[in-house]
Short mmCIF file of C-alpha atoms and ligand atoms in Angstrom, two decimals:
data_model
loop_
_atom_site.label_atom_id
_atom_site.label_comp_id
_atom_site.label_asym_id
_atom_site.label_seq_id
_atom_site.Cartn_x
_atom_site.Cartn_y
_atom_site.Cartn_z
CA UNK A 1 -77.30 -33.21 -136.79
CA UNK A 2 -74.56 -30.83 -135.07
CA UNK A 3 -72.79 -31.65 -132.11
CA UNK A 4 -70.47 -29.87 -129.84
CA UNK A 5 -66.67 -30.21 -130.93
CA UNK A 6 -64.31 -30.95 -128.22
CA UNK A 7 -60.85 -31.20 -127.83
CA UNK A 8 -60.92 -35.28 -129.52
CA UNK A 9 -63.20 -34.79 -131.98
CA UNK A 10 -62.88 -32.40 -135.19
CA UNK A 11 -65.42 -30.52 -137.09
CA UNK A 12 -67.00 -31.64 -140.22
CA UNK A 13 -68.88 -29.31 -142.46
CA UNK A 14 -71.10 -30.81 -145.10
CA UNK A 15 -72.76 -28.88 -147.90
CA UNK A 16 -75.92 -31.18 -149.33
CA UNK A 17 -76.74 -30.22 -153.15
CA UNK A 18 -79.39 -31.54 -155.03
CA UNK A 19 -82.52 -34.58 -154.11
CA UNK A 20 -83.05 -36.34 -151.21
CA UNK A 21 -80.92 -38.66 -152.33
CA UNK A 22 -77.82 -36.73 -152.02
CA UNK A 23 -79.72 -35.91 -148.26
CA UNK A 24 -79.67 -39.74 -147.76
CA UNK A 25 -75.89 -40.31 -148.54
CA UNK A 26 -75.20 -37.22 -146.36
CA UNK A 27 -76.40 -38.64 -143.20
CA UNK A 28 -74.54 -41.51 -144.04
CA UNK A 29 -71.61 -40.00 -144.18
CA UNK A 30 -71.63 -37.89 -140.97
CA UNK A 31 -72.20 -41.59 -139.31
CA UNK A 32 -69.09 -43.38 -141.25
CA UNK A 33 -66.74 -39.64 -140.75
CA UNK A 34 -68.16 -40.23 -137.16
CA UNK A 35 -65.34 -43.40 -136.43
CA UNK A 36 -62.71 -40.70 -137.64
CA UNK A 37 -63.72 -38.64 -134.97
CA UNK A 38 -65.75 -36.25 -136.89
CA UNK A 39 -68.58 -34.37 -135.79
CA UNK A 40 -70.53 -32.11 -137.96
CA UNK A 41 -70.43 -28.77 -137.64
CA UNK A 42 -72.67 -25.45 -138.39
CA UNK A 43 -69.84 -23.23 -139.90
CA UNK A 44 -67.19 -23.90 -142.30
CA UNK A 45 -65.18 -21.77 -139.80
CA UNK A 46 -65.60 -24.54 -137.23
CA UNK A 47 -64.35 -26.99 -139.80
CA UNK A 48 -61.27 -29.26 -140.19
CA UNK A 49 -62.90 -30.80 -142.73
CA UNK A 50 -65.19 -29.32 -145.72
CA UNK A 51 -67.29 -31.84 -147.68
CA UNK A 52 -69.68 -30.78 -150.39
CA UNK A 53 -72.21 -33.90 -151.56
CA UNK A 54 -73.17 -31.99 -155.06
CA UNK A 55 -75.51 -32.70 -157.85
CA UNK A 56 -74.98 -32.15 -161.82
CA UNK A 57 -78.38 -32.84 -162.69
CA UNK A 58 -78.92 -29.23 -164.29
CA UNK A 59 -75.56 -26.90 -165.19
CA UNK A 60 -77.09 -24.42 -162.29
CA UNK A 61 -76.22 -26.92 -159.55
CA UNK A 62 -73.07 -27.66 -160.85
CA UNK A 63 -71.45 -24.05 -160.65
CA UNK A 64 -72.79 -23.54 -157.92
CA UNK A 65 -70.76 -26.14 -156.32
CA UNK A 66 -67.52 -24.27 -158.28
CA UNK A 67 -68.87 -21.00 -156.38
CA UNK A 68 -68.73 -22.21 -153.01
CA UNK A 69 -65.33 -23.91 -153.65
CA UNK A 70 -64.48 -20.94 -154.51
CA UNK A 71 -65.23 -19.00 -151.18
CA UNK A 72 -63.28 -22.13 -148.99
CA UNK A 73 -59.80 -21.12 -150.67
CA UNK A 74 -59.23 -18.22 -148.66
CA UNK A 75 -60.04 -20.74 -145.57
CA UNK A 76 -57.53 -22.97 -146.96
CA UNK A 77 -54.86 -20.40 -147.89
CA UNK A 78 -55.42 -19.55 -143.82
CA UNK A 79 -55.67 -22.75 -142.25
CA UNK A 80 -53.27 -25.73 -144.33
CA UNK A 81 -54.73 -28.46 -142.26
CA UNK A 82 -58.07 -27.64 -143.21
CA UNK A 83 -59.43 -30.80 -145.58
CA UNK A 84 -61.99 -29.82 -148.48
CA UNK A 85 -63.55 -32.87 -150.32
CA UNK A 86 -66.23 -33.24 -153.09
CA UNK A 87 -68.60 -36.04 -153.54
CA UNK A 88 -71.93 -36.68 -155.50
CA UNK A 89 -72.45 -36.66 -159.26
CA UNK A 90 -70.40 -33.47 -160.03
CA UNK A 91 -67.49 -35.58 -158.26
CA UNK A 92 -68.85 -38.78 -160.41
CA UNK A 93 -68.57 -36.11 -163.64
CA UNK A 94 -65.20 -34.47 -163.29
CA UNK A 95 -62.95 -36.83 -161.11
CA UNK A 96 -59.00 -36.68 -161.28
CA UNK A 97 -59.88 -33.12 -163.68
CA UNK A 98 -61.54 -31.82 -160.57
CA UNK A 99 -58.23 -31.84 -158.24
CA UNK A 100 -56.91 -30.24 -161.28
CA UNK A 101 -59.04 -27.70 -161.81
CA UNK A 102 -59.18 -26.89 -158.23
CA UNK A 103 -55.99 -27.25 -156.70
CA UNK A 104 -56.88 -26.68 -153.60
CA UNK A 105 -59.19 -29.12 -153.06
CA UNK A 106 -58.24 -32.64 -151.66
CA UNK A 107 -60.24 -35.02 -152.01
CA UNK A 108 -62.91 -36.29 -154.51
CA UNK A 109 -65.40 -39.18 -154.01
CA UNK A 110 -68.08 -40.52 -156.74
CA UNK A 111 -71.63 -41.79 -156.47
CA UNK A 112 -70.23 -45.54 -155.76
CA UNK A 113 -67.34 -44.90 -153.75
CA UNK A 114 -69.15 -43.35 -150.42
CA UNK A 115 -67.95 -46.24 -148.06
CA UNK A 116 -64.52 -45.45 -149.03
CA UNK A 117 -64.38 -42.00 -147.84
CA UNK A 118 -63.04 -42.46 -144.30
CA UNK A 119 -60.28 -43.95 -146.25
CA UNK A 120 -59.79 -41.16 -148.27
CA UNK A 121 -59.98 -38.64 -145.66
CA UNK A 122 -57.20 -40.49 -143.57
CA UNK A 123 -55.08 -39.93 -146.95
CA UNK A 124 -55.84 -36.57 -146.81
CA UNK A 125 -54.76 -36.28 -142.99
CA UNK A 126 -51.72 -37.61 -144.69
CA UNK A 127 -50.95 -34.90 -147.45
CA UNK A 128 -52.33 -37.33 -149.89
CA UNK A 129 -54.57 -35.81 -152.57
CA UNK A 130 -57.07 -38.72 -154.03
CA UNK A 131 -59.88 -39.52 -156.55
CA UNK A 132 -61.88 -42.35 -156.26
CA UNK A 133 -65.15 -42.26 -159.06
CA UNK A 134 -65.43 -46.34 -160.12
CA UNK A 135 -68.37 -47.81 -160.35
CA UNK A 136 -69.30 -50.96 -158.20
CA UNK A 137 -72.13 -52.76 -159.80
CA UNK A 138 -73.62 -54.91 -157.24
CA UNK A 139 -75.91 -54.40 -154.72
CA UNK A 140 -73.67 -54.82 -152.50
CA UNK A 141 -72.04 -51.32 -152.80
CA UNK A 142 -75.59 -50.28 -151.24
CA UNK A 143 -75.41 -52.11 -147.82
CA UNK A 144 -71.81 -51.20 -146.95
CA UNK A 145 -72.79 -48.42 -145.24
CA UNK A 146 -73.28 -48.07 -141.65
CA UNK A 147 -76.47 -47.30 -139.98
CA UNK A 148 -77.15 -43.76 -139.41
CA UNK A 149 -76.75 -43.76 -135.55
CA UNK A 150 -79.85 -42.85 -133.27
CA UNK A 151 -80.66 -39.20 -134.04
CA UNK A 152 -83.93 -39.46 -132.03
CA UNK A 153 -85.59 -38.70 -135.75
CA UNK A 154 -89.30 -39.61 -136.40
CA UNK A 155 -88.75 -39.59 -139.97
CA UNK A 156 -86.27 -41.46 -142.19
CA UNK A 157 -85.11 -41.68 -145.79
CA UNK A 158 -84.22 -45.31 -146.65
CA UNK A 159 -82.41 -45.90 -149.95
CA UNK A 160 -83.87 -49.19 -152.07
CA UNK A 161 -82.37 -48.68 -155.36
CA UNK A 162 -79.84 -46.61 -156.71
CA UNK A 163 -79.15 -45.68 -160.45
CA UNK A 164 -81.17 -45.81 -163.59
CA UNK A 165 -81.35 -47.59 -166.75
CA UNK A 166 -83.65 -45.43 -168.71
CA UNK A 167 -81.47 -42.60 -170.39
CA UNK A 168 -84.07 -40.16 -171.13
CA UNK A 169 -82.37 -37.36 -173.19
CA UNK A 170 -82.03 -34.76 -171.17
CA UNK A 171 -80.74 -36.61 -168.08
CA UNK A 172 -77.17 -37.17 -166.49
CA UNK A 173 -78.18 -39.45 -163.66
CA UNK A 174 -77.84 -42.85 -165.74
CA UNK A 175 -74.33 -41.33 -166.19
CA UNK A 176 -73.49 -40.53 -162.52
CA UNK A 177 -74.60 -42.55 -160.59
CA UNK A 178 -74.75 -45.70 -162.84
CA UNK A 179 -76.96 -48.64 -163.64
CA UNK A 180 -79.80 -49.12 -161.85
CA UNK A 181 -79.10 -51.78 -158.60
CA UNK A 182 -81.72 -52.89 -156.49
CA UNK A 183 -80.99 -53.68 -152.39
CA UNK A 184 -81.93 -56.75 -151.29
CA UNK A 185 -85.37 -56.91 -149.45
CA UNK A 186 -84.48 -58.58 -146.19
CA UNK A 187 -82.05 -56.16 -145.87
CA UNK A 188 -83.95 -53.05 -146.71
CA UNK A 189 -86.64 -55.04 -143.51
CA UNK A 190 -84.10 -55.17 -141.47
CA UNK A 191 -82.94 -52.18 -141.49
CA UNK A 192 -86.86 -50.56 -141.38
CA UNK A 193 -87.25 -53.01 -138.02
CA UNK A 194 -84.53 -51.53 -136.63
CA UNK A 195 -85.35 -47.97 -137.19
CA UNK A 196 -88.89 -48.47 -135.67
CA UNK A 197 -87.39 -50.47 -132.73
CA UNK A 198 -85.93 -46.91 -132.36
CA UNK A 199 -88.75 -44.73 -132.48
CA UNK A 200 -88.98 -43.90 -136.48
CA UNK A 201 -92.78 -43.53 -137.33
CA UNK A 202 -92.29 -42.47 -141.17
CA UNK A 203 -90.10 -43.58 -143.28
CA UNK A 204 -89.54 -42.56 -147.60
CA UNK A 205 -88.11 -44.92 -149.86
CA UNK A 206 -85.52 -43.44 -151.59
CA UNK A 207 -83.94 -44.28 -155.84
CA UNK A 208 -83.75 -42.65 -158.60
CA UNK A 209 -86.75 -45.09 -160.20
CA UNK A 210 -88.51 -46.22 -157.11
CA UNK A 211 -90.88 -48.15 -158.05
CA UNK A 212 -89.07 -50.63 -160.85
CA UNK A 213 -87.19 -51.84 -157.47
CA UNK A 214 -86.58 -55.41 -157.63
CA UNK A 215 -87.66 -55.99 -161.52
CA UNK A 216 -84.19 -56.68 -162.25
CA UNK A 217 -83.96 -58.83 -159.36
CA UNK A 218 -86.12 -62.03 -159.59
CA UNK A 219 -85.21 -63.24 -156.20
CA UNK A 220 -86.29 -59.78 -154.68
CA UNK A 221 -89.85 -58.93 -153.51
CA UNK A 222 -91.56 -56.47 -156.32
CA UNK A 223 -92.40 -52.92 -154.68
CA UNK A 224 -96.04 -53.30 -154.05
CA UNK A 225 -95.02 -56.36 -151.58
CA UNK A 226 -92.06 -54.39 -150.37
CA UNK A 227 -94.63 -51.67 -149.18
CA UNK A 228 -97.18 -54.36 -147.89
CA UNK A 229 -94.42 -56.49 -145.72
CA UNK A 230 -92.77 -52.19 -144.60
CA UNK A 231 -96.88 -52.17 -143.52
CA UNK A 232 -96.57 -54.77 -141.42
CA UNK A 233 -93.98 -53.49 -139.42
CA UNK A 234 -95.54 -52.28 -135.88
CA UNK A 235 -94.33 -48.18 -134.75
CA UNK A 236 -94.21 -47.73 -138.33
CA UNK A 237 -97.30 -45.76 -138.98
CA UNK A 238 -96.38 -44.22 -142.42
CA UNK A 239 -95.07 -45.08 -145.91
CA UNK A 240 -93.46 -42.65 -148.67
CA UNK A 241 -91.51 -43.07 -151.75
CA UNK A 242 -90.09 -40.88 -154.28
CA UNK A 243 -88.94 -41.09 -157.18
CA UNK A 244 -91.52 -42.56 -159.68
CA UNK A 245 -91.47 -43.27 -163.35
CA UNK A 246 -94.98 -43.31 -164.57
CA UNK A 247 -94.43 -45.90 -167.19
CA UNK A 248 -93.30 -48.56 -163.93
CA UNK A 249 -96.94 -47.86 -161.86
CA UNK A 250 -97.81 -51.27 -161.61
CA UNK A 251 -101.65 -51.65 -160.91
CA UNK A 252 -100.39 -54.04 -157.85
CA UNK A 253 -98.92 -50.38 -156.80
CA UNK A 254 -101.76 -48.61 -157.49
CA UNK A 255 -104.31 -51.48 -155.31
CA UNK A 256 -101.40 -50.88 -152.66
CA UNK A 257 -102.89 -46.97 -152.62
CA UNK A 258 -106.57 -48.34 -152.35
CA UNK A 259 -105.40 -51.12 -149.44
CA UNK A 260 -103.05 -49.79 -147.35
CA UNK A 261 -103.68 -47.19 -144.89
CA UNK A 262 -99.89 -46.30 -144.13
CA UNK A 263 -99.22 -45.57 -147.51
CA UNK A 264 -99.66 -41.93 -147.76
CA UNK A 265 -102.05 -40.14 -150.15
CA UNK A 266 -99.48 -38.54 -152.44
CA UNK A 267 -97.06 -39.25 -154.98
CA UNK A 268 -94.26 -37.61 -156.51
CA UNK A 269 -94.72 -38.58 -160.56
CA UNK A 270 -92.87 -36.04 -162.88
CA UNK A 271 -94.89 -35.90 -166.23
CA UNK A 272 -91.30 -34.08 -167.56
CA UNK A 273 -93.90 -32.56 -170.84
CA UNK A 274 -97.29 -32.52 -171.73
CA UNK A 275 -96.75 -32.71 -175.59
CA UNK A 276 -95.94 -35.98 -177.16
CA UNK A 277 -93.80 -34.96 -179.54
CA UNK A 278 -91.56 -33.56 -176.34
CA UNK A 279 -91.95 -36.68 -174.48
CA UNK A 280 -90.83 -38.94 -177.47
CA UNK A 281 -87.95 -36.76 -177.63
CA UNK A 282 -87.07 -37.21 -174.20
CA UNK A 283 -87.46 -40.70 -174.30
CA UNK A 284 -90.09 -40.71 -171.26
CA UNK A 285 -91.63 -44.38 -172.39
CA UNK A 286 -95.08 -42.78 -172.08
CA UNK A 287 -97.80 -40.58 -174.32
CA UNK A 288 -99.63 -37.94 -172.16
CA UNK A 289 -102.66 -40.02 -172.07
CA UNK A 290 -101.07 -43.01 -170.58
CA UNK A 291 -99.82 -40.67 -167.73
CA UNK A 292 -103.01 -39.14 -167.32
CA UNK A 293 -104.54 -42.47 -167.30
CA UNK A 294 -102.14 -43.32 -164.94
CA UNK A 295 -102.96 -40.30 -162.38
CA UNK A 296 -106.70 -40.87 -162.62
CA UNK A 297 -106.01 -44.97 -161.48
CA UNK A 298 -103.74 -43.75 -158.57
CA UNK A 299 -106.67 -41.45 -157.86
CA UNK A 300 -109.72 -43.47 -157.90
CA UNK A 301 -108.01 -46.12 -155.75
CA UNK A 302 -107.22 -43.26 -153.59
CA UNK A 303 -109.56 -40.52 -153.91
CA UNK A 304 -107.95 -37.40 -152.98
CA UNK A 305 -104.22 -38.26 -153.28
CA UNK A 306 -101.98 -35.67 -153.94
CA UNK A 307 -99.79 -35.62 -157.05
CA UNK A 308 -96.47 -33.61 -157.27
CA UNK A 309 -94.76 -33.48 -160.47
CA UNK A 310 -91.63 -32.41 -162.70
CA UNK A 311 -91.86 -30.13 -165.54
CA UNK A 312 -88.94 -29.79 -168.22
CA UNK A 313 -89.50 -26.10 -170.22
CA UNK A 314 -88.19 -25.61 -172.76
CA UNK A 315 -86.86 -28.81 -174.66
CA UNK A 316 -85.07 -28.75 -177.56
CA UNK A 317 -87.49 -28.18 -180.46
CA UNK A 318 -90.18 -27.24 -178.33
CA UNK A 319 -93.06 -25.34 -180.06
CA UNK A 320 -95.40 -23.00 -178.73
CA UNK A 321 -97.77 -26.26 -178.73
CA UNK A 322 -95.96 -28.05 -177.23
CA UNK A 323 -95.80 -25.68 -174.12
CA UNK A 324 -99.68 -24.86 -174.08
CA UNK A 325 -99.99 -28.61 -173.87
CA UNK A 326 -97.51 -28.76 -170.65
CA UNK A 327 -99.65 -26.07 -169.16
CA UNK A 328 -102.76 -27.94 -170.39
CA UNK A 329 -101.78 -30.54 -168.10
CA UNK A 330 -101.19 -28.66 -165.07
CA UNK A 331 -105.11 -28.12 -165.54
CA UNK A 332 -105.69 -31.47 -165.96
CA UNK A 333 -103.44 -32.95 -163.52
CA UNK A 334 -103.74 -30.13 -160.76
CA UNK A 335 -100.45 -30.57 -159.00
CA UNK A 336 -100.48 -30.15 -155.27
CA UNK A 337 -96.94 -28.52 -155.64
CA UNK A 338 -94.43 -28.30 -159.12
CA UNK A 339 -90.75 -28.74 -159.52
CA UNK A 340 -90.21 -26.94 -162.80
CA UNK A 341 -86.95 -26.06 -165.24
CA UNK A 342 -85.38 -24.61 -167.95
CA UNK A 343 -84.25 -27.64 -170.05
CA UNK A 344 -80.39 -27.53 -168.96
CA UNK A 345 -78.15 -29.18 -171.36
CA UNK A 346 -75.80 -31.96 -169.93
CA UNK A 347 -72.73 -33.25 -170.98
CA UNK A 348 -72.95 -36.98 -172.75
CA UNK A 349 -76.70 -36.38 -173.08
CA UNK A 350 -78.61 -37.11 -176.09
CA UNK A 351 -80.75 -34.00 -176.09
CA UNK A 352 -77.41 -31.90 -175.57
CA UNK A 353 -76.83 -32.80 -179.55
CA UNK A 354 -80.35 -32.06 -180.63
CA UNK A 355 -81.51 -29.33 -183.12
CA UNK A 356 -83.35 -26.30 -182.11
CA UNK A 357 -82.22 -25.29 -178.90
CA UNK A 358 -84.41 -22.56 -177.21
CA UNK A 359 -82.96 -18.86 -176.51
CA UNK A 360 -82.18 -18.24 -172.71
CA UNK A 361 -84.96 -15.63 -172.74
CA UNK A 362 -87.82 -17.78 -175.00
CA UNK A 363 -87.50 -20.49 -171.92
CA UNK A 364 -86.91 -17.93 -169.12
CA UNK A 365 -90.31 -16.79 -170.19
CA UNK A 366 -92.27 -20.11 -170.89
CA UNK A 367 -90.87 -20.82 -167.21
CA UNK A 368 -91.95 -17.47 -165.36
CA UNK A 369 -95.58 -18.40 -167.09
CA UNK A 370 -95.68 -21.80 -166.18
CA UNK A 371 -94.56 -21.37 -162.47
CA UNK A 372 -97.51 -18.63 -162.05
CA UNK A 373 -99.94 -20.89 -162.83
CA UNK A 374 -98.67 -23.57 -160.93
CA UNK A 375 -98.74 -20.76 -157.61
CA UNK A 376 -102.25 -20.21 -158.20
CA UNK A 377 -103.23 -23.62 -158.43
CA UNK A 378 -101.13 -24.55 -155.08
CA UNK A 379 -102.55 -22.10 -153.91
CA UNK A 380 -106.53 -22.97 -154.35
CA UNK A 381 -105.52 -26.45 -153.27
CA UNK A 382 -104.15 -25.52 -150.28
CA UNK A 383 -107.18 -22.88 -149.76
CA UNK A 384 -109.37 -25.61 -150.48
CA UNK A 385 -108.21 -27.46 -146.89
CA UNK A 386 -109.58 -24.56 -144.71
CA UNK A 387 -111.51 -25.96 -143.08
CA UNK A 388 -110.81 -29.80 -143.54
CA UNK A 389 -109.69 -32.29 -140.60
CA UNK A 390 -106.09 -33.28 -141.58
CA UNK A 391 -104.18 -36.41 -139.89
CA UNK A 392 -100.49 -35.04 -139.24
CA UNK A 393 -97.84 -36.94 -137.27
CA UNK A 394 -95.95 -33.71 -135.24
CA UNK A 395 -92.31 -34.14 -136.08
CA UNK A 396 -91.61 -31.41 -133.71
CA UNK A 397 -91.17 -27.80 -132.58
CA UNK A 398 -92.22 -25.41 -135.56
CA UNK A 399 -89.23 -22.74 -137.29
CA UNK A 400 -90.02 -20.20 -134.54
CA UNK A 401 -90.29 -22.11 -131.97
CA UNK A 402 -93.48 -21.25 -130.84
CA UNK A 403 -95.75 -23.61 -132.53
CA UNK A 404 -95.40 -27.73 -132.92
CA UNK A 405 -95.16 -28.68 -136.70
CA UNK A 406 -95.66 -31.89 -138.48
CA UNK A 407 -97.23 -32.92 -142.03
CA UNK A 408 -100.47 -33.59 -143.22
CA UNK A 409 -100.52 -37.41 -145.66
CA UNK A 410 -100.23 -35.31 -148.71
CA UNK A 411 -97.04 -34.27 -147.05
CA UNK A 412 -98.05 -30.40 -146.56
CA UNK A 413 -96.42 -28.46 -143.48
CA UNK A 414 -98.94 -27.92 -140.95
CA UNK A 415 -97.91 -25.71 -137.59
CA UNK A 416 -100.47 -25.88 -134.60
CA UNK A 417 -100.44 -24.75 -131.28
CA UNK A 418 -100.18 -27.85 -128.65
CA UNK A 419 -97.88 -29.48 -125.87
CA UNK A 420 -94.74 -30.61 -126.83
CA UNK A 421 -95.92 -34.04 -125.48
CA UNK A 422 -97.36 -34.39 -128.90
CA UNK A 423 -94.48 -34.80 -130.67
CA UNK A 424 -94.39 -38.25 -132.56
CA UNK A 425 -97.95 -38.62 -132.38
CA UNK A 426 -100.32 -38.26 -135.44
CA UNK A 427 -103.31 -36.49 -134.37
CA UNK A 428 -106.23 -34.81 -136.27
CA UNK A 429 -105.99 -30.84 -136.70
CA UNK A 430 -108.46 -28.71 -138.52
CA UNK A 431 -106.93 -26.23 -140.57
CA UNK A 432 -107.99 -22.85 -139.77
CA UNK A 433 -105.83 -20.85 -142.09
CA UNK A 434 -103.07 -21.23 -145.31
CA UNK A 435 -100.50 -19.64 -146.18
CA UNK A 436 -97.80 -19.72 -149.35
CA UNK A 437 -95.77 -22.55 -147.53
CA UNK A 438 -97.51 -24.13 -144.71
CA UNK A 439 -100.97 -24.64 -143.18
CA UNK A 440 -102.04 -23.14 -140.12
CA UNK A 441 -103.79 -25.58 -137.74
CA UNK A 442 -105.38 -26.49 -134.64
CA UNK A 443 -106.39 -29.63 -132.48
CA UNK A 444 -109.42 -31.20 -133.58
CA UNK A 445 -112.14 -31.47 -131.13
CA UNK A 446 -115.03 -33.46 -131.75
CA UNK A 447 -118.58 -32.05 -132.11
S1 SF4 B 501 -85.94 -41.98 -165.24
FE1 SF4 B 501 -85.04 -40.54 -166.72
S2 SF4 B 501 -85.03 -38.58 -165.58
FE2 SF4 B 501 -85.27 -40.20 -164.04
S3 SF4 B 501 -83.19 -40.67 -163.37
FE3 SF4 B 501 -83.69 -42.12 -165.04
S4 SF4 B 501 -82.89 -41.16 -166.88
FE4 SF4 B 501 -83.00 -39.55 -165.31
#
């Protein structure tokens, strides 16, 4: 996404924190900072202007945004001109108090204010410091963005929903980035026309509770038909989404996995616990059974689908039953791949107020546990393809350059040696070998 800078245009360093999300509004904003005259940059020290898009979803992320501030203020103290902004949820959190904190820092733009930025940046040209962190809710907020411009990509995010209404404990999204807002469908269409008029093959629906999009919108098509009309669309030859709550797999969701070919074979559906008790807590709207009920329906309509999952350790009031149960349901569940925490607490959160809050070193431990297993497991999965034909779609040329590199459905790296007159064509690779990270392919041949 780099360009050269030239003598008209200035440099734009962004520094994306956090989910795909934040990934999504990034992009977004090196198209709107593009009508400025901005063009992103590699290095801060190309920079006339420093953005970090941050997340606050665990306290981790969030200092780490105060760390890298941190190292721009000697850039600053050398260059005046130079413009350093913050945007995302940590900008949603702190607002005016972060220009406050950190004096040095110019501008700050929330969750809901992203199409106001090259307004914000002009004032900062200026010598005018600003904070803009309201909340818009209408849907409207979500189209006022300009199209990404043609990066020649082959795979897109496209953001359906934003926002969340459920306010499980532990979580500061509902907080940052607001109620949860549906786009409208047409829209959302249009937009995925357009993109495959351009050459996108693949394409992820992006919101914070994917697949409730539209049930608080009457007029809107429910996600299963969303996905069946996105099916429709010809050059688009797969389907992702991410994030799910369990509790909103409809079974017209789960017929979409049996029915539709584009829809890949794997699913992102955090599980958060495997103890009840721990669930209630967190307000998750599901008993384990129900979820694992839940994973076996996605799975017999398709057989084979990858699940990926979330795991909160270390929950307030978490017993040492409670945890065998989460690692219980690693066994049951067998996640193709684990994104897994120490419970953080969160400011406004209900969990932050809860009794029995877990020693540093009692979670730190339950963690390091947890994570091993989950390596092991990835790790049988993934040996477990040797030998199995995989349909990837070759995004490009691989890290070293020597190798092309796409994904398989269940959205595993796969490198493989071919012509570069492959790239944006899904073709069939056995995989001969796998590794920690990726697999190791090569073009199928019949017989
Ligand atoms: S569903 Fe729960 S964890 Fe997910 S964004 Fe909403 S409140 Fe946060």
């Amino acid at each position: 996404m780099t360009e050269t800078v030239t003598a008209h245009t200035k440099g734009l360093y962004l520094e994306t924190f956090g989910c795909q999300m934040n990934v999504s509004d990034s992009e977004k904003i090196v198209s709107l900072l593009k009508g400025l005259g901005y063009r992103a940059v590699p290095d801060p020290a190309l920079a006339d202007l420093i953005l970090l898009n941050t997340c606050s979803v665990r306290a981790k992320a969030e200092s780490k945004v105060y760390d890298y501030l941190g190292r721009y203020r000697l850039r600053k103290r050398q260059n005046s001109r130079l413009i350093i902004g913050v945007g995302g949820c940590v900008a949603q959190q702190e607002g005016e108090r972060l220009l406050k904190k950190v004096p040095y820092v110019d501008l700050v733009f929330g969750t809901h204010s992203l199409h106001l930025l090259p307004e914000l940046v002009r004032a900062a040209e200026r010598g005018e410091r600003r904070s803009v962190t309201d909340f818009i809710d209408t849907e409207t907020r979500l189209n006022l963005f300009p199209e990404a411009s043609d990066t020649g990509e082959l795979t897109r995010f496209v953001t359906i929903m934003q926002g969340c209404d459920n306010f499980c404990s532990y979580c500061i999204v509902p907080y940052v980035r607001g109620r949860e807002i549906s786009r409208r469908s047409a829209e959302i269409l249009a937009e995925i026309r357009e993109m495959a008029g351009r050459g996108v093959r693949e394409i992820t629906l992006l919101g914070q509770n994917v697949n409730s999009y539209g049930l608080k919108s009457p007029e809107e098509l429910h996600f299963a038909d969303l996905i069946r009309e996105i099916s429709a669309i010809d050059g688009i030859e797969r389907i992702r989404f991410t994030t799910s709550h369990s509790r909103d797999i409809s079974p017209e969701l789960i017929a979409c996995f049996a029915e539709i070919p584009k829809l890949c074979g794997h699913i992102h559906l955090p599980a958060q616990s495997g103890s009840d008790a721990v669930l209630a807590q967190m307000n998750r709207g599901y008993t384990r059974s129900e979820y694992l009920a839940t994973v076996a329906a996605l799975r017999r309509a398709r057989p084979g689908l990858a699940v990926t999952g979330d795991i909160i350790v270390g929950f307030p009031g978490e017993t040492e039953a409670d945890y065998e149960a989460t690692l219980s349901l690693l066994e049951e569940v067998r996640y193709a791949d684990l994104f897994s925490f120490l419970y953080s607490e969160r400011p406004e959160t209900a969990a932050a107020r809860f009794p029995g809050q877990l020693t540093r070193t009692v979670k730190q431990q339950r963690l390091d546990r947890l994570q091993r297993r989950q390596r092991e497991i990835t790790r049988e999965i993934c040996d477990g393809m040797v030998g199995t034909v995989q349909r990837v779609l070759i995004e490009g040329h691989s890290r070293r350059g020597d190798q092309l590199t796409g994904r398989t459905d269940a959205n595993r790296v796969v490198n493989v040696a071919g012509d570069p007159s492959l790239i944006g064509r899904m073709i069939d690779v056995t995989i001969i070998h796998s590794y920690p990270n990726s697999l190791l392919g090569e073009l199928y041949r019949e017989g």
